[in-house]
PDB file of C-alpha atoms in Angstrom:
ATOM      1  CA  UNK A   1     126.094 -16.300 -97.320  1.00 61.00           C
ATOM      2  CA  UNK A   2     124.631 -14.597-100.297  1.00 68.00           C
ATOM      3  CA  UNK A   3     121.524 -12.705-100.218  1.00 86.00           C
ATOM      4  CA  UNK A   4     118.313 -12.927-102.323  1.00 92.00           C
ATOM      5  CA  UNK A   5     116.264 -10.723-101.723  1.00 93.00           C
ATOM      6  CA  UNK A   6     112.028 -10.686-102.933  1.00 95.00           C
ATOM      7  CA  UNK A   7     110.162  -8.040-103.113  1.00 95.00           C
ATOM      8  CA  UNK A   8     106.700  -7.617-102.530  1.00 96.00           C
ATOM      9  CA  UNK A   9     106.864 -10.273 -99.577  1.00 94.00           C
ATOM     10  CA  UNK A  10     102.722  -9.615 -99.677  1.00 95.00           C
ATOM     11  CA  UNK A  11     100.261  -8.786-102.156  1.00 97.00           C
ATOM     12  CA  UNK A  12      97.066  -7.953-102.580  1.00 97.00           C
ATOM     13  CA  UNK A  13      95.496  -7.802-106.659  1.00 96.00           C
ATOM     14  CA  UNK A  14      92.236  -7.605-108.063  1.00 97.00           C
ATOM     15  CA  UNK A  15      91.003 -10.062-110.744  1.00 97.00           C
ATOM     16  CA  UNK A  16      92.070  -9.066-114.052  1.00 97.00           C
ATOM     17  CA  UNK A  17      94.907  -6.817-113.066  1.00 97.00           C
ATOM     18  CA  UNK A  18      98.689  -7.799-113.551  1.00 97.00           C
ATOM     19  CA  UNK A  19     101.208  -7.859-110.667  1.00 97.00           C
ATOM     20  CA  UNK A  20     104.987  -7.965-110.301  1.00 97.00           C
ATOM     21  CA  UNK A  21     107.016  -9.482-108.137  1.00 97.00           C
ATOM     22  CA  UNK A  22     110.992  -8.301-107.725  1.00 97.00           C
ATOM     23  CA  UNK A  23     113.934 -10.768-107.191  1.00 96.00           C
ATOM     24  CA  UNK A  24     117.408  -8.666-106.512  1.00 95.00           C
ATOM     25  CA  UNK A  25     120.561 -10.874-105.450  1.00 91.00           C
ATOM     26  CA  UNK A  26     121.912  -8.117-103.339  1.00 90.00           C
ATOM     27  CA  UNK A  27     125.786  -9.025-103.233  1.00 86.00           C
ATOM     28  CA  UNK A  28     126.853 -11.209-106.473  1.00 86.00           C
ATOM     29  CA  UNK A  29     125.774 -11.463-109.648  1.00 88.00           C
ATOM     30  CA  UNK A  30     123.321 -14.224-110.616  1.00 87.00           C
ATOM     31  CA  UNK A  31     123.818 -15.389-114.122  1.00 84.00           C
ATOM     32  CA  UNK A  32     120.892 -17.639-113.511  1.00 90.00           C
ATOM     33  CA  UNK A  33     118.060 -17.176-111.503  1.00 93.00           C
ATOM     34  CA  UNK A  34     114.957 -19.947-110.775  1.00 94.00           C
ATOM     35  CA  UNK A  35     111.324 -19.032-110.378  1.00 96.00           C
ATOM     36  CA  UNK A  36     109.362 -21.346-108.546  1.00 95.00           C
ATOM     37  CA  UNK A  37     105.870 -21.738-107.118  1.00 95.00           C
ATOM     38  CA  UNK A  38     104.593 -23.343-104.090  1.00 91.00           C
ATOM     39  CA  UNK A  39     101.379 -24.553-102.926  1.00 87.00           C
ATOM     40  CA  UNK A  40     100.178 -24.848 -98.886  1.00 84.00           C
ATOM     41  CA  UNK A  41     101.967 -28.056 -97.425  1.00 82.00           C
ATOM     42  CA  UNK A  42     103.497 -28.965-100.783  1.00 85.00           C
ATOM     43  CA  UNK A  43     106.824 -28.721-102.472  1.00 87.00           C
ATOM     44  CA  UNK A  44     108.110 -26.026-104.685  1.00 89.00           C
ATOM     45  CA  UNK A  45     107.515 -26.181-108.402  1.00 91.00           C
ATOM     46  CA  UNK A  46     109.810 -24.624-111.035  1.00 93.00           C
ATOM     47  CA  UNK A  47     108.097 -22.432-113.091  1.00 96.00           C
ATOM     48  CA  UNK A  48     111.242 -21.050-115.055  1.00 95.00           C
ATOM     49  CA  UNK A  49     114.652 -20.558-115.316  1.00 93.00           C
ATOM     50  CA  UNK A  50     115.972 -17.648-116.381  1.00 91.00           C
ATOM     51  CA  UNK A  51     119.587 -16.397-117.861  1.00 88.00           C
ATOM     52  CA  UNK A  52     120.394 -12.727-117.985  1.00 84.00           C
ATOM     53  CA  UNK A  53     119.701 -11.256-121.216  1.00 82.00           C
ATOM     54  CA  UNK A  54     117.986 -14.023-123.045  1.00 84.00           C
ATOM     55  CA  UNK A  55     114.575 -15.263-122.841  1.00 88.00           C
ATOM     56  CA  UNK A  56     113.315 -17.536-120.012  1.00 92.00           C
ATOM     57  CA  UNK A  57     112.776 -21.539-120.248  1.00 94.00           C
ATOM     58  CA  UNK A  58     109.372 -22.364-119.456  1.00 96.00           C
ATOM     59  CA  UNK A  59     108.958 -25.808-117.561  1.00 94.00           C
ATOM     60  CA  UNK A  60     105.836 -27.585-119.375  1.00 94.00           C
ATOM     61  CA  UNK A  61     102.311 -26.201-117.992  1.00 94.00           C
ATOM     62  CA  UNK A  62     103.352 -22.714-117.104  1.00 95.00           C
ATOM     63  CA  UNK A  63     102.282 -20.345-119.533  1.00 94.00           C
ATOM     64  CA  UNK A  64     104.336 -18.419-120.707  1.00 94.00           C
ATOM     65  CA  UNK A  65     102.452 -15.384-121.508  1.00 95.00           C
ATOM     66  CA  UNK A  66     100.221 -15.269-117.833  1.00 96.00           C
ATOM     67  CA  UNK A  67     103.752 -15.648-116.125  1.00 97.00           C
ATOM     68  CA  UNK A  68     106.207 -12.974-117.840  1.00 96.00           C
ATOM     69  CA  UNK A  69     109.591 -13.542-116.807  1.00 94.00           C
ATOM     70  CA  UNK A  70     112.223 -10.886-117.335  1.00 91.00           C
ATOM     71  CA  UNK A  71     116.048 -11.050-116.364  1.00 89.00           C
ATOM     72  CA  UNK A  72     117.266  -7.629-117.577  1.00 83.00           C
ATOM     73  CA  UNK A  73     120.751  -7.516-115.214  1.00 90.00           C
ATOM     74  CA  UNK A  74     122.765  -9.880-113.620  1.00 89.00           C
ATOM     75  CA  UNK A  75     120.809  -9.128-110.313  1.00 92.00           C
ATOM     76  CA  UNK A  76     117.346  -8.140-110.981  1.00 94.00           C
ATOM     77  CA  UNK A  77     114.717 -10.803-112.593  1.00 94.00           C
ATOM     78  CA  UNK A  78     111.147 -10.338-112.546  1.00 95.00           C
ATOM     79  CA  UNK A  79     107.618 -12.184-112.374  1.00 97.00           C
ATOM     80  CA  UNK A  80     104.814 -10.176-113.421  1.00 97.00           C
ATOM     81  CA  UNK A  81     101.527 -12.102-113.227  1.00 97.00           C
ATOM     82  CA  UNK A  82      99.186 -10.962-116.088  1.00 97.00           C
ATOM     83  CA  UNK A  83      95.304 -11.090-115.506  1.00 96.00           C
ATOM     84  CA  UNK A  84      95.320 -12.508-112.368  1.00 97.00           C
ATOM     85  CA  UNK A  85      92.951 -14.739-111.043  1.00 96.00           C
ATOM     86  CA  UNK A  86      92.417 -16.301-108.134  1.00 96.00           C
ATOM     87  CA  UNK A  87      93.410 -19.585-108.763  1.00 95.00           C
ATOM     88  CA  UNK A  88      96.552 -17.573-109.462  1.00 96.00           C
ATOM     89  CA  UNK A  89      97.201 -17.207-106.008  1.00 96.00           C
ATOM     90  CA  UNK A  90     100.113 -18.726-103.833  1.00 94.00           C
ATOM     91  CA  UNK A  91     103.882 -18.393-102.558  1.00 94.00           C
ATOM     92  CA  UNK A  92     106.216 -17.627-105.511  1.00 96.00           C
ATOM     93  CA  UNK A  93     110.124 -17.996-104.868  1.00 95.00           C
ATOM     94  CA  UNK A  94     112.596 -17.177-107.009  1.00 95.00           C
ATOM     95  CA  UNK A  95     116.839 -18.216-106.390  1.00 94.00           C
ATOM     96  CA  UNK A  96     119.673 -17.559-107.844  1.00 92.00           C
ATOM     97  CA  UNK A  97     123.002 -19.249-108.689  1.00 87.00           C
ATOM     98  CA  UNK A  98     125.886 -17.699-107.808  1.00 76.00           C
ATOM     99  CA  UNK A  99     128.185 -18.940-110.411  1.00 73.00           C
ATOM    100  CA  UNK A 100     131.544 -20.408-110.877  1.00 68.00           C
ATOM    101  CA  UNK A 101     131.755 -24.326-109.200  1.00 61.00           C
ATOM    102  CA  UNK A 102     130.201 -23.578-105.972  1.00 63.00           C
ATOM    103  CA  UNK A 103     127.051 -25.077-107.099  1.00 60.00           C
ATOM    104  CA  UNK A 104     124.848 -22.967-104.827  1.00 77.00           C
ATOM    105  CA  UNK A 105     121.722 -22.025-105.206  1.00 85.00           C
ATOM    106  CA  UNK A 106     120.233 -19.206-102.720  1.00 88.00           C
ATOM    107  CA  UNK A 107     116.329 -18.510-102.526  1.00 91.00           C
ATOM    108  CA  UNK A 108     114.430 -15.651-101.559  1.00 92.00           C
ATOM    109  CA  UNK A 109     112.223 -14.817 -98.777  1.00 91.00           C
ATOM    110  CA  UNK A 110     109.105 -15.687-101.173  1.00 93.00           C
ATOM    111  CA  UNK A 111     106.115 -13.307-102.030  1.00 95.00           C
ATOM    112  CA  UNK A 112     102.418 -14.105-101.085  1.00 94.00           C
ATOM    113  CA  UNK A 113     100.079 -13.538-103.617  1.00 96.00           C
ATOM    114  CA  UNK A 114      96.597 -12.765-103.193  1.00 96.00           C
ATOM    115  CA  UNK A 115      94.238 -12.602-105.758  1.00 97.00           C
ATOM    116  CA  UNK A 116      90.574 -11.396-104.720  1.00 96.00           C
TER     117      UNK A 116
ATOM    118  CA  UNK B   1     114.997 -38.407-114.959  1.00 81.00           C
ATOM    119  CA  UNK B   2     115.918 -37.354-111.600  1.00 87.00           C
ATOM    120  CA  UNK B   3     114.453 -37.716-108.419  1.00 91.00           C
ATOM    121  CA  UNK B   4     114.086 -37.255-105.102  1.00 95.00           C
ATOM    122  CA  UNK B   5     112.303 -39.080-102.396  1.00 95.00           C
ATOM    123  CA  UNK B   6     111.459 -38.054 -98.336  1.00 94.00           C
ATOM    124  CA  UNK B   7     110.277 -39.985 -95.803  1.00 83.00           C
ATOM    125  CA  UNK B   8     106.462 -39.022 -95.398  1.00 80.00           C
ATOM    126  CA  UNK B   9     105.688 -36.601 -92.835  1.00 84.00           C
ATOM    127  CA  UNK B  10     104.794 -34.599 -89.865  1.00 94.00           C
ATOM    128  CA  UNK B  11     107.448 -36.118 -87.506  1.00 96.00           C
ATOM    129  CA  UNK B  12     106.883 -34.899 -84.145  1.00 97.00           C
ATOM    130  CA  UNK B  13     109.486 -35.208 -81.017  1.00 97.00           C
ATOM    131  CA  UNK B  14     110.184 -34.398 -78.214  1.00 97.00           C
ATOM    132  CA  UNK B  15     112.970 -31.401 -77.414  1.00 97.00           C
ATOM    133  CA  UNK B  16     116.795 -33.245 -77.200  1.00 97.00           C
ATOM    134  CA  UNK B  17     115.555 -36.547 -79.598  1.00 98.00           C
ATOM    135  CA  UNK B  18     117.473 -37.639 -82.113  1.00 98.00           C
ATOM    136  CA  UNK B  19     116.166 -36.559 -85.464  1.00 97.00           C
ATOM    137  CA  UNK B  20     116.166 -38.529 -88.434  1.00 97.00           C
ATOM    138  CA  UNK B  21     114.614 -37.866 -92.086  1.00 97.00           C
ATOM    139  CA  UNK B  22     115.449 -40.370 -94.904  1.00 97.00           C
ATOM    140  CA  UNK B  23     116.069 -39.152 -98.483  1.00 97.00           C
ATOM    141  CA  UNK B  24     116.808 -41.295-101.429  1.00 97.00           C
ATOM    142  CA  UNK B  25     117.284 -39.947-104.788  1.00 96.00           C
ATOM    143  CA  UNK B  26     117.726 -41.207-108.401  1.00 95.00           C
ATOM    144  CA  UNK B  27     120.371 -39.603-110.878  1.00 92.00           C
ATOM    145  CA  UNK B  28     121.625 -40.488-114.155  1.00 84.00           C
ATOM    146  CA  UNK B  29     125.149 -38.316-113.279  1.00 82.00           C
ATOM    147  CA  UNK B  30     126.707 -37.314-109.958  1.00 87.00           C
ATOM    148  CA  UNK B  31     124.648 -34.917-108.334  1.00 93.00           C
ATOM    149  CA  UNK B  32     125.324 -32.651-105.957  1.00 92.00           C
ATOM    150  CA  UNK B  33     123.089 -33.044-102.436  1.00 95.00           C
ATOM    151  CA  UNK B  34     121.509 -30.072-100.835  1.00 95.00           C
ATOM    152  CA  UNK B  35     119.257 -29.982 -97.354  1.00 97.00           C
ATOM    153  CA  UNK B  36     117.294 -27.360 -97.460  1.00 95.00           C
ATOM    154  CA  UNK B  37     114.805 -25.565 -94.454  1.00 96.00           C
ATOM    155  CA  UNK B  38     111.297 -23.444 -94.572  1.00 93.00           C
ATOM    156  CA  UNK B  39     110.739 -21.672 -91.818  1.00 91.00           C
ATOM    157  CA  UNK B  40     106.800 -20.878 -91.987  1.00 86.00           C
ATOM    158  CA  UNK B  41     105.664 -18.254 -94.466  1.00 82.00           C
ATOM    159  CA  UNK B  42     109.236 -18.001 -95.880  1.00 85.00           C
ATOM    160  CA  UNK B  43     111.575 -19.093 -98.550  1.00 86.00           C
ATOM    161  CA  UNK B  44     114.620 -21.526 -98.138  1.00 90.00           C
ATOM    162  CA  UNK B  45     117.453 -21.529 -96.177  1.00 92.00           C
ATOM    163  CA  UNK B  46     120.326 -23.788 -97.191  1.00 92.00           C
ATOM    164  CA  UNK B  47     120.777 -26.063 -94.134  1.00 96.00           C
ATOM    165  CA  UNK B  48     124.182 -27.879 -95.649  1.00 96.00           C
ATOM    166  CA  UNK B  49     125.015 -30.143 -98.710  1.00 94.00           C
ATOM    167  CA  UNK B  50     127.401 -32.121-100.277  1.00 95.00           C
ATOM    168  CA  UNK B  51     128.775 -32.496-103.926  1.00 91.00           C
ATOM    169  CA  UNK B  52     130.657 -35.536-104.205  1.00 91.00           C
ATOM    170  CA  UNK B  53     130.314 -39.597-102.660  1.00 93.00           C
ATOM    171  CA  UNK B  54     131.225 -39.916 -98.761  1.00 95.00           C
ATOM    172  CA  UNK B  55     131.144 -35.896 -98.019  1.00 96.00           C
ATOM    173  CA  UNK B  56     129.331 -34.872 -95.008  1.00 97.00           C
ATOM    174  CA  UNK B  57     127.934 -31.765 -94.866  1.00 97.00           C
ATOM    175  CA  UNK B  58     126.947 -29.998 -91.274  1.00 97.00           C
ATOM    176  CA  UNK B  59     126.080 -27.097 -89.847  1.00 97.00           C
ATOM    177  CA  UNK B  60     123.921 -26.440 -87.055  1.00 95.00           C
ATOM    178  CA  UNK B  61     124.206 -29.689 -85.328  1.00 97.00           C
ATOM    179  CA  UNK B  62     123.161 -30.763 -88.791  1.00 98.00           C
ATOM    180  CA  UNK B  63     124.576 -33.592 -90.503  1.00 98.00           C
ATOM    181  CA  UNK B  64     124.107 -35.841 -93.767  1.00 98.00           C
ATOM    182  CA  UNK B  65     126.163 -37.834 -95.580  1.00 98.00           C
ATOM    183  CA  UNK B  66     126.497 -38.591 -99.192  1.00 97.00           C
ATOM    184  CA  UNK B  67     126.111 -42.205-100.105  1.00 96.00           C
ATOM    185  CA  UNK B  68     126.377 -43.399-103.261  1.00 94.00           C
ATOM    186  CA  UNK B  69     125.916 -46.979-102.906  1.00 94.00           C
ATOM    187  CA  UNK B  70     122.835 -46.744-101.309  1.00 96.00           C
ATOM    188  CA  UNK B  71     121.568 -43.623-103.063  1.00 96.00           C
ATOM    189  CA  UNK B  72     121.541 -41.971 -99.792  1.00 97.00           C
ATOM    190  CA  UNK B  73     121.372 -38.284 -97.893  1.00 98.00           C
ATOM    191  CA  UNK B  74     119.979 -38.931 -94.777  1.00 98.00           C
ATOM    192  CA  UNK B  75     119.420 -35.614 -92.671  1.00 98.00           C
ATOM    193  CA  UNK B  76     120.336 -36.361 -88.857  1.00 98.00           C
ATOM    194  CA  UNK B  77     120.533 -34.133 -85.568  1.00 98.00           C
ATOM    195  CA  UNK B  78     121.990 -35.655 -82.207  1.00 97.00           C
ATOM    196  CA  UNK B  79     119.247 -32.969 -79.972  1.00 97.00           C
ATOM    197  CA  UNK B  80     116.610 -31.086 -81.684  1.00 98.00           C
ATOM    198  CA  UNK B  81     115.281 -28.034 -80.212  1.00 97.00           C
ATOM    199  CA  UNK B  82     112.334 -26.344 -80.225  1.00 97.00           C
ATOM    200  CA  UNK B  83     113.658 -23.626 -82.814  1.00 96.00           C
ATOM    201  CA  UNK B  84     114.710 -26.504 -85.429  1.00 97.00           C
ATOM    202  CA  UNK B  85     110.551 -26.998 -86.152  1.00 97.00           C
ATOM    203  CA  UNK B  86     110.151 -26.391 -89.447  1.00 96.00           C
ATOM    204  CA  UNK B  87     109.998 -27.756 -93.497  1.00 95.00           C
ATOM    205  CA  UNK B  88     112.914 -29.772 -94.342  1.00 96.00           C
ATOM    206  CA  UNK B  89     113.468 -30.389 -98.209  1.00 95.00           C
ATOM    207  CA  UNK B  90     116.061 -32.601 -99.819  1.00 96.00           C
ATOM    208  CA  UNK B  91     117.068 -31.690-103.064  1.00 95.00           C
ATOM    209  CA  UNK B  92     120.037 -32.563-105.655  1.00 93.00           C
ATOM    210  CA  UNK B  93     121.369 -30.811-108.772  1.00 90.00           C
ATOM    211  CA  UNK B  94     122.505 -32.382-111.733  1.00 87.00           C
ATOM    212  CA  UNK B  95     125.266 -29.938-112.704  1.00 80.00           C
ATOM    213  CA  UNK B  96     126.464 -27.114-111.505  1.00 74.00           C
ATOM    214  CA  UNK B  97     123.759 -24.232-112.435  1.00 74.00           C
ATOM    215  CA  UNK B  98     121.220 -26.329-113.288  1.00 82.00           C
ATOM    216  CA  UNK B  99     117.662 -26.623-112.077  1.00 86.00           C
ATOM    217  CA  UNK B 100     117.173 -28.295-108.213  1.00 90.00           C
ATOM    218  CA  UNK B 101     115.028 -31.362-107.958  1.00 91.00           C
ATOM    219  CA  UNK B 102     112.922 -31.110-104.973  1.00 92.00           C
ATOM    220  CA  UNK B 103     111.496 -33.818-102.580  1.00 93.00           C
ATOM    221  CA  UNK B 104     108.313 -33.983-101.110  1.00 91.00           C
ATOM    222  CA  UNK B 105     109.352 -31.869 -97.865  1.00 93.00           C
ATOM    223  CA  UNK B 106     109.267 -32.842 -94.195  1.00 95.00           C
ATOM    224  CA  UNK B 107     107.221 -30.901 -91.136  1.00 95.00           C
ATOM    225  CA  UNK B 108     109.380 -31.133 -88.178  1.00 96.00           C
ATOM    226  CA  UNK B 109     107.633 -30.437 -85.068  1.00 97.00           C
ATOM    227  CA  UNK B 110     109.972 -30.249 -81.760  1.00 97.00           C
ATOM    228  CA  UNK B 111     107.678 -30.114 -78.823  1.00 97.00           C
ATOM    229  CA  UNK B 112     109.289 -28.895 -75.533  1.00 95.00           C
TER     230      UNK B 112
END
């Protein structure tokens, strides 16, 4: 199947300082691409959804200037984190659509963020 | 809106029992039905899905079928093993492209 591929898988961050986090689909091009964020034992919670070359949708909460989303290419989209704080910390996915009718959605290996 | 509902969790067996873990979901449209599995401390695997009434979508030894009269995508395996412990989420899509609705997630534990 198609690959997604994150990248950090861990991090380490001071307070204060910004952080980004790298999600490549590796062999198609991902028109869309899903940011989500997941807490210990709980389900995954969209953060954003992103479409190459335009700005991202923000779902309600998120802010959208602490979590800058970026989708320059059809296969690169980024998270950067900006003053991090602790409470920032947890297990950020991102996926990506692959296009066309198949109507699937592949995820990434998820990077750990922690904020000290 | 949408929505998607799992049987509450952990469920623990025994290696070779019959696994079952309910989902329900509510939809406005015709949604496309997606299993989906977390191994621990990574992202999501798609286990199978299905994207229209009475499919069946397997792999694995994996199996659910899409019911529409009862709202259905019940995620079913004949003999777990050991391997198969994990998170289990169900999940649908509205359209094709759009933004997954996620249910609550399912610990599997397969004891040997």
């Amino acid at each position: 199947g198609a690959v997604v591929s994150q990248h950090p898988s861990w991090v380490i961050c001071k307070s204060g300082t910004s952080v980004k986090i790298e999600c490549r689909s590796l062999d198609f091009q991902a028109t869309t691409m899903f940011w989500y964020r997941q807490f210990p034992k709980q389900s995954l919670m969209l953060m954003a959804t992103s479409n190459e070359g335009s700005k991202a949708t923000y779902e309600q909460g998120v802010e959208k200037d602490k979590f800058l989303i970026n989708h320059a290419s059809l296969t690169l989209s980024t998270l950067t984190v900006t003053s991090a704080h602790p409470e920032d910390s947890s297990f950020y996915i991102c996926s990506a659509w692959t296009g066309g009718t198949g109507n699937t959605i592949y995820f990434g290996e998820g990077s750990w963020l922690t904020v000290v | 809106g949408n929505s998607v509902t799992q049987m509450e969790g952990p469920v623990t067996l025994s290696e070779e029992a019959f696994l079952t873990i309910n989902c329900t979901y509510t939809a406005t449209g015709y949604p496309s039905l997606f299993w989906y599995v977390q191994y621990p401390g990574e992202g999501l695997q798609l286990l199978l899905k299905a994207t229209k009434a009475d499919d069946k979508g397997s792999n694995k030894g994996f199996e659910a079928t899409y019911r529409k009269e009862t709202t259905s995508f019940h995620l079913e395996k004949g003999s777990v093993q050991v391997s198969d412990s994990a998170v289990y989420f169900c999940a649908l899509q509205e359209t094709s492209g759009s933004r997954l609705t996620f249910g609550e997630g399912t610990q599997l534990t397969v004891n040997p």
